[in-house]
Short mmCIF file of C-alpha atoms in Angstrom, two decimals:
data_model
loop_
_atom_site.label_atom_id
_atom_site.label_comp_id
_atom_site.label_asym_id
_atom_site.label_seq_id
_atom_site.Cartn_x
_atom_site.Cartn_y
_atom_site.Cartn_z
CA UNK A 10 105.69 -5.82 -54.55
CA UNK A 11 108.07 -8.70 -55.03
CA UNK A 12 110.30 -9.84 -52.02
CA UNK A 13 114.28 -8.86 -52.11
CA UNK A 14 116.64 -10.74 -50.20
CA UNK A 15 120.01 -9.07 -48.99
CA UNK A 16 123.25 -9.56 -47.27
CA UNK A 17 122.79 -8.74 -43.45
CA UNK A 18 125.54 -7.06 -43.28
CA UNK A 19 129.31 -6.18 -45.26
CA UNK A 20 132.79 -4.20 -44.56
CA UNK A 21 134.48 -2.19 -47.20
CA UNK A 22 137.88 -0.65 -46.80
CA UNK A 23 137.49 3.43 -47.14
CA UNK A 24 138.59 4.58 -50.67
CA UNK A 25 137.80 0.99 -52.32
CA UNK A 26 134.26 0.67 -54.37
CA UNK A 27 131.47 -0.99 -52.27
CA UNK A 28 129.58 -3.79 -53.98
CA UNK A 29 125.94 -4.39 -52.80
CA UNK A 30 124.03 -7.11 -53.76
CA UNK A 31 120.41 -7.54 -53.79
CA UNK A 32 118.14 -10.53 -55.03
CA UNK A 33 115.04 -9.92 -56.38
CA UNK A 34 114.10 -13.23 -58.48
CA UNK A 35 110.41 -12.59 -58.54
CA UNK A 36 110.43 -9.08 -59.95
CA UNK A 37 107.75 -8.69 -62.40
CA UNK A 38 108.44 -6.80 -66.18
CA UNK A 39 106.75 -3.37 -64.52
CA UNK A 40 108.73 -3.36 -60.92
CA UNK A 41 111.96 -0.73 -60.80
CA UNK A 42 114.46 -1.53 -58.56
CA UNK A 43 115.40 1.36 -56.04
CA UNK A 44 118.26 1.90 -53.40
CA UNK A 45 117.74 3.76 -50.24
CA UNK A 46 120.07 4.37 -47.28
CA UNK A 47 119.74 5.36 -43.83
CA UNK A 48 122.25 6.93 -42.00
CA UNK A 49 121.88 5.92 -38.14
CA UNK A 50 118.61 7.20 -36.70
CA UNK A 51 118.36 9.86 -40.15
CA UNK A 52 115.33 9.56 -42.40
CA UNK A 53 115.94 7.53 -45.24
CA UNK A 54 117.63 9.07 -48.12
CA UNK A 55 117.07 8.07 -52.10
CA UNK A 56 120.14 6.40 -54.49
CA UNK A 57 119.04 5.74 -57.32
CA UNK A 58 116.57 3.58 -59.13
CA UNK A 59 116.27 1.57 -62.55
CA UNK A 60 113.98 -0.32 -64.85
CA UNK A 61 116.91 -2.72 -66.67
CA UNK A 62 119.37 -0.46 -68.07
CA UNK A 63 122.35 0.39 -65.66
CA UNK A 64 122.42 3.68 -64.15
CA UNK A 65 124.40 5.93 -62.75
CA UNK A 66 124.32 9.16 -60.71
CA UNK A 67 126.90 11.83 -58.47
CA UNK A 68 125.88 9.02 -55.44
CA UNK A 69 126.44 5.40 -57.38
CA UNK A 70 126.15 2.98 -59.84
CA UNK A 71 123.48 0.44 -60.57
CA UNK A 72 123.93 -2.59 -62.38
CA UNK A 73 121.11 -4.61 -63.11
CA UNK A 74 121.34 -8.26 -64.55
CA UNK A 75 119.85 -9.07 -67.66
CA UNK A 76 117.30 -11.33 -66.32
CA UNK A 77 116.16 -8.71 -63.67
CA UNK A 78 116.12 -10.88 -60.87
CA UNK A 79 119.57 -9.22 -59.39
CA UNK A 80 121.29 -5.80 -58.87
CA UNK A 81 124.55 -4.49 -57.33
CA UNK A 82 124.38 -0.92 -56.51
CA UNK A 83 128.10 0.03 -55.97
CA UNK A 84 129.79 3.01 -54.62
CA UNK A 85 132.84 4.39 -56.58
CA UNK A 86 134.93 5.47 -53.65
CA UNK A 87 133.30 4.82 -50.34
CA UNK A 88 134.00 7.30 -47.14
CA UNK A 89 133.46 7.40 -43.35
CA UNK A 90 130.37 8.76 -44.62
CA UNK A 91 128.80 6.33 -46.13
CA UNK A 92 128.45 3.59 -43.13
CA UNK A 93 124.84 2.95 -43.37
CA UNK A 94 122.14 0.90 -43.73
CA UNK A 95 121.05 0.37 -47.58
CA UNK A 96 118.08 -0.88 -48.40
CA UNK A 97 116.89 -2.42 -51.94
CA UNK A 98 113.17 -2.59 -52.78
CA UNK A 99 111.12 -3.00 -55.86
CA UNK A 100 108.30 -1.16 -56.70
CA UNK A 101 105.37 -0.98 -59.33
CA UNK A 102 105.95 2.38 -61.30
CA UNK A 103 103.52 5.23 -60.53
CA UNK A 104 100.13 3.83 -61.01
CA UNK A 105 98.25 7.34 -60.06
CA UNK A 106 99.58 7.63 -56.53
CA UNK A 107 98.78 3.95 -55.49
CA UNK A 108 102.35 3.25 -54.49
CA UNK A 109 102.49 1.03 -51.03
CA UNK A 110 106.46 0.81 -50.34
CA UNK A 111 108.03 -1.91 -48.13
CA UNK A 112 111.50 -1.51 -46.69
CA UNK A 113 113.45 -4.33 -45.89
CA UNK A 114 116.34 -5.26 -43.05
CA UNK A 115 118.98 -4.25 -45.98
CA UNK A 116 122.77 -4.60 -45.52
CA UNK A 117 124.23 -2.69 -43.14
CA UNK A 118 127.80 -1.39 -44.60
CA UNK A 119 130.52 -0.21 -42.39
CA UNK A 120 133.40 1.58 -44.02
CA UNK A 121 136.57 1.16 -42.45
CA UNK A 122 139.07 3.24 -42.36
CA UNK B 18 117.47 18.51 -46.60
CA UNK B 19 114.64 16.64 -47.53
CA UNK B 20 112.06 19.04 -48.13
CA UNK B 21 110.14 17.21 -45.85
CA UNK B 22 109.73 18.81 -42.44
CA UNK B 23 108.22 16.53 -39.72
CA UNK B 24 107.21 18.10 -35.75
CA UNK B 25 107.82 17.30 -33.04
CA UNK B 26 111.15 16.44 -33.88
CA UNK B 27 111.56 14.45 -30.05
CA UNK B 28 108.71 14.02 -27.70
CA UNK B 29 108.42 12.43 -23.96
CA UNK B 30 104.87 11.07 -22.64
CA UNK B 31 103.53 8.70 -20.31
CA UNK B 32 101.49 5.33 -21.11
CA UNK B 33 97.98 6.09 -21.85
CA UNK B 34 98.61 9.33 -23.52
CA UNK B 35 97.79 10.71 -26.73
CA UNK B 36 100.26 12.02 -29.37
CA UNK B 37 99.72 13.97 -32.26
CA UNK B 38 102.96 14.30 -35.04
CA UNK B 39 102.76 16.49 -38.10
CA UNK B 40 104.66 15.75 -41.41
CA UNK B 41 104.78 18.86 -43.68
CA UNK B 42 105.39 17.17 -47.40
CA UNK B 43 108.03 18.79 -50.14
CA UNK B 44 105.94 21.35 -52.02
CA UNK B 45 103.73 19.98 -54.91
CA UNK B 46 103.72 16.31 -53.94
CA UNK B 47 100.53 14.92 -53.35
CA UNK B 48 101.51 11.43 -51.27
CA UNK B 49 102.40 10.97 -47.64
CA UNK B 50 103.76 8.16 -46.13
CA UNK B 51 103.94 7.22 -42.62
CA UNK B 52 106.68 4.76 -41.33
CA UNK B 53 107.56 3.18 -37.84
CA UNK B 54 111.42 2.18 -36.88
CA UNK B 55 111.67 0.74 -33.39
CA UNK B 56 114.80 0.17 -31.62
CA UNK B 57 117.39 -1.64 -34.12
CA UNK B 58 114.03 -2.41 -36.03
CA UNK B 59 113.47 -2.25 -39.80
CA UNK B 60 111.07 0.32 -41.56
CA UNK B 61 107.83 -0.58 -41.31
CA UNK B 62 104.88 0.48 -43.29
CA UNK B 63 102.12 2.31 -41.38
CA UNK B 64 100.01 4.33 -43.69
CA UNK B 65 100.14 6.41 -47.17
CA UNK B 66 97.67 8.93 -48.06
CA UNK B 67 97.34 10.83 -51.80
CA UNK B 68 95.93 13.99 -52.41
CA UNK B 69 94.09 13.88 -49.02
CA UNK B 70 92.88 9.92 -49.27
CA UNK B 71 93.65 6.97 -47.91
CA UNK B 72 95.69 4.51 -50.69
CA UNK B 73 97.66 1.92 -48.62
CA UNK B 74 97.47 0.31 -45.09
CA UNK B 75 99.88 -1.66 -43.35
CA UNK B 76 100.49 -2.45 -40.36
CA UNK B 77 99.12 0.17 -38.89
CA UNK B 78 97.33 -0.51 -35.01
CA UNK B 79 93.80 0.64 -34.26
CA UNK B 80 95.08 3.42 -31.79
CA UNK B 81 97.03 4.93 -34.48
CA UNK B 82 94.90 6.48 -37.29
CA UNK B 83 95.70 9.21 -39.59
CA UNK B 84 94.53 12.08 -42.30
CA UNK B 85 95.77 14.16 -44.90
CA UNK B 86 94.43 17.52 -45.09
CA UNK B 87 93.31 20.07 -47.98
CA UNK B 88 96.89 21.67 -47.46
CA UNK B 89 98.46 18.14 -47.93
CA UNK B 90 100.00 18.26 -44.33
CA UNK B 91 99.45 15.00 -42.61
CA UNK B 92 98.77 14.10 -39.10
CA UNK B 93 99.16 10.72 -37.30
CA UNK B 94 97.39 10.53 -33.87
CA UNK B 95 98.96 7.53 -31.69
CA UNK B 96 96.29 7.23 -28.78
CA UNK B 97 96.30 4.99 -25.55
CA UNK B 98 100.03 4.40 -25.72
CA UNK B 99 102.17 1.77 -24.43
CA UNK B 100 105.88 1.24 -24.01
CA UNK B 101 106.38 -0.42 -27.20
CA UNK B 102 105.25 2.55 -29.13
CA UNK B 103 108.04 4.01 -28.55
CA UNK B 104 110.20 4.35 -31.91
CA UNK B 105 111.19 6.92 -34.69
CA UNK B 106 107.97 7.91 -37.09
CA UNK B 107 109.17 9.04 -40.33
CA UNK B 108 106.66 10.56 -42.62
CA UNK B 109 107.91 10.81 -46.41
CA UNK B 110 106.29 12.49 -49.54
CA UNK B 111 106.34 11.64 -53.44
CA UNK B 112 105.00 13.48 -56.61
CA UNK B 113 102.32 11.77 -58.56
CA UNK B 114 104.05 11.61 -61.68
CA UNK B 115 107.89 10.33 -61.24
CA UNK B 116 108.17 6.30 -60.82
CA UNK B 117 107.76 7.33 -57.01
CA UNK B 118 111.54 8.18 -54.80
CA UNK B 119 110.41 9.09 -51.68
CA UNK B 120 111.63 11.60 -49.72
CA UNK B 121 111.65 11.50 -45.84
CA UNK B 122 112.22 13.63 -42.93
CA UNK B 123 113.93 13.49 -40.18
CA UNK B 124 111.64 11.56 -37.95
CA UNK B 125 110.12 12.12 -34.53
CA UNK B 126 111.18 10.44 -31.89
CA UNK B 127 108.50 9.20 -29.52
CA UNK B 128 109.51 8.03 -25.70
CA UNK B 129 106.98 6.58 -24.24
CA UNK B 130 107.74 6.54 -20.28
#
C-alpha cells in the first residue's frame, strides 16, 4: 500500500469547514483513498473513500487532485464533535479478501469553540 | 454502533498471564482484523483473517497468535504478557465484495499489572 504523509496536527474554529490534507504521491492507478477517524480511545469509524472522482456523503467531502497523489477531505460545518484523530490511507480495492490495511499517525483536529 | 461487538470490553491481569479477547464481526462479512493502539500510539496492524484463514501478518509477536472460526468469530490469545502489552485491541470486519471500509468495535482494553 503506498505511504501517506499528513499534518500532525490542525485547529478549526467550530461552525467553519475543516480542510484536511493528505499526500499520497506514490498511489498507484488501482489504490482508493479512504478517511477514517477516531474519536479518543473509540474504535475507528469510516468517512468516506474514492477512486478519483470527488465524493461526498451526510459526514464530508472528498476532493481528490487530478494527478491522485493528494486529497483534502473537508468537513462542511465542524462541531465539538468532531475533535478527533483522522486518518488517510490508501488501499488496493478488494482483491478477494486479501486486503492488509495500515493506519497512519493522521492529523489530530481539535475544534474550538 | 458498529456492528462489530468485541469482549472483554476492559480487562486487568498480571505479567505472565494469558488473555483471550473475542471480536464478534457485523453479520455476513467474512474478514477480521486485529489492531493494537498503545498509549498515545498509532494503529498498528496485528493480524487479518478471511473466511476462517490467515491473509495478512503484521506485526504481530510470537505470544500473540490468532484464529477465525467456522462461525467467523475471531479470537486473539496474548500469552506470557508483559507490561508493554498493555493497550486497546480493536478487532474490525469487512465484506468480501465492497472496495473494503472497515468497521471496528469498540476495543478491549488490556492492563497488564
Amino acid at each position: 500500500d503506498a505511504k501517506t504523509t499528513q499534518p500532525t496536527s490542525m485547529d478549526c474554529a467550530e461552525g467553519r469547514a475543516a480542510n484536511l490534507p493528505c499526500n499520497h504521491s506514490t498511489i498507484s492507478g488501482n489504490e482508493y483513498v479512504y478517511w477514517y477517524r477516531q474519536i479518543h480511545s473509540q474504535g475507528p469509524q469510516y468517512i468516506i473513500h474514492g477512486l478519483k472522482n470527488n465524493e461526498t456523503n451526510e459526514m464530508a467531502s472528498l476532493i481528490i487532485t487530478e494527478d491522485r497523489k493528494s486529497s483534502t477531505l473537508i468537513l462542511p460545518h465542524a462541531t465539538l464533535r468532531d475533535t478527533a484523530v483522522y486518518y488517510c490511507i490508501v488501499r488496493v480495492a478488494n482483491s478477494g479478501g486479501y486486503q492488509k490495511v495500515t493506519f497512519g499517525t493522521g492529523t489530530k483536529l481539535q475544534v474550538i469553540p | 454502533d458498529s456492528g462489530v461487538t468485541q469482549t472483554p470490553k476492559h480487562l486487568i491481569t498480571a505479567t505472565g498471564q494469558r488473555v483471550t479477547l473475542r471480536c464478534s464481526p457485523r453479520s455476513g462479512d467474512l474478514s477480521v482484523y486485529w489492531y493494537q493502539q498503545s498509549l498515545d500510539q498509532g494503529l498498528q496492524f496485528l493480524i487479518q483473517y478471511y473466511n476462517g484463514e490467515e491473509r495478512a501478518k503484521g506485526n504481530i509477536l510470537e505470544r500473540f497468535s490468532a484464529q477465525q472460526f467456522p462461525d467467523l468469530h475471531s479470537e486473539l490469545n496474548l500469552s506470557s504478557l508483559e507490561l508493554g502489552d498493555s493497550a486497546l485491541y480493536f478487532c474490525a470486519s469487512s465484506a468480501e465484495m465492497n472496495t473494503g471500509e472497515l468497521f471496528f468495535g469498540e476495543g478491549s482494553r488490556l492492563t497488564v499489572l
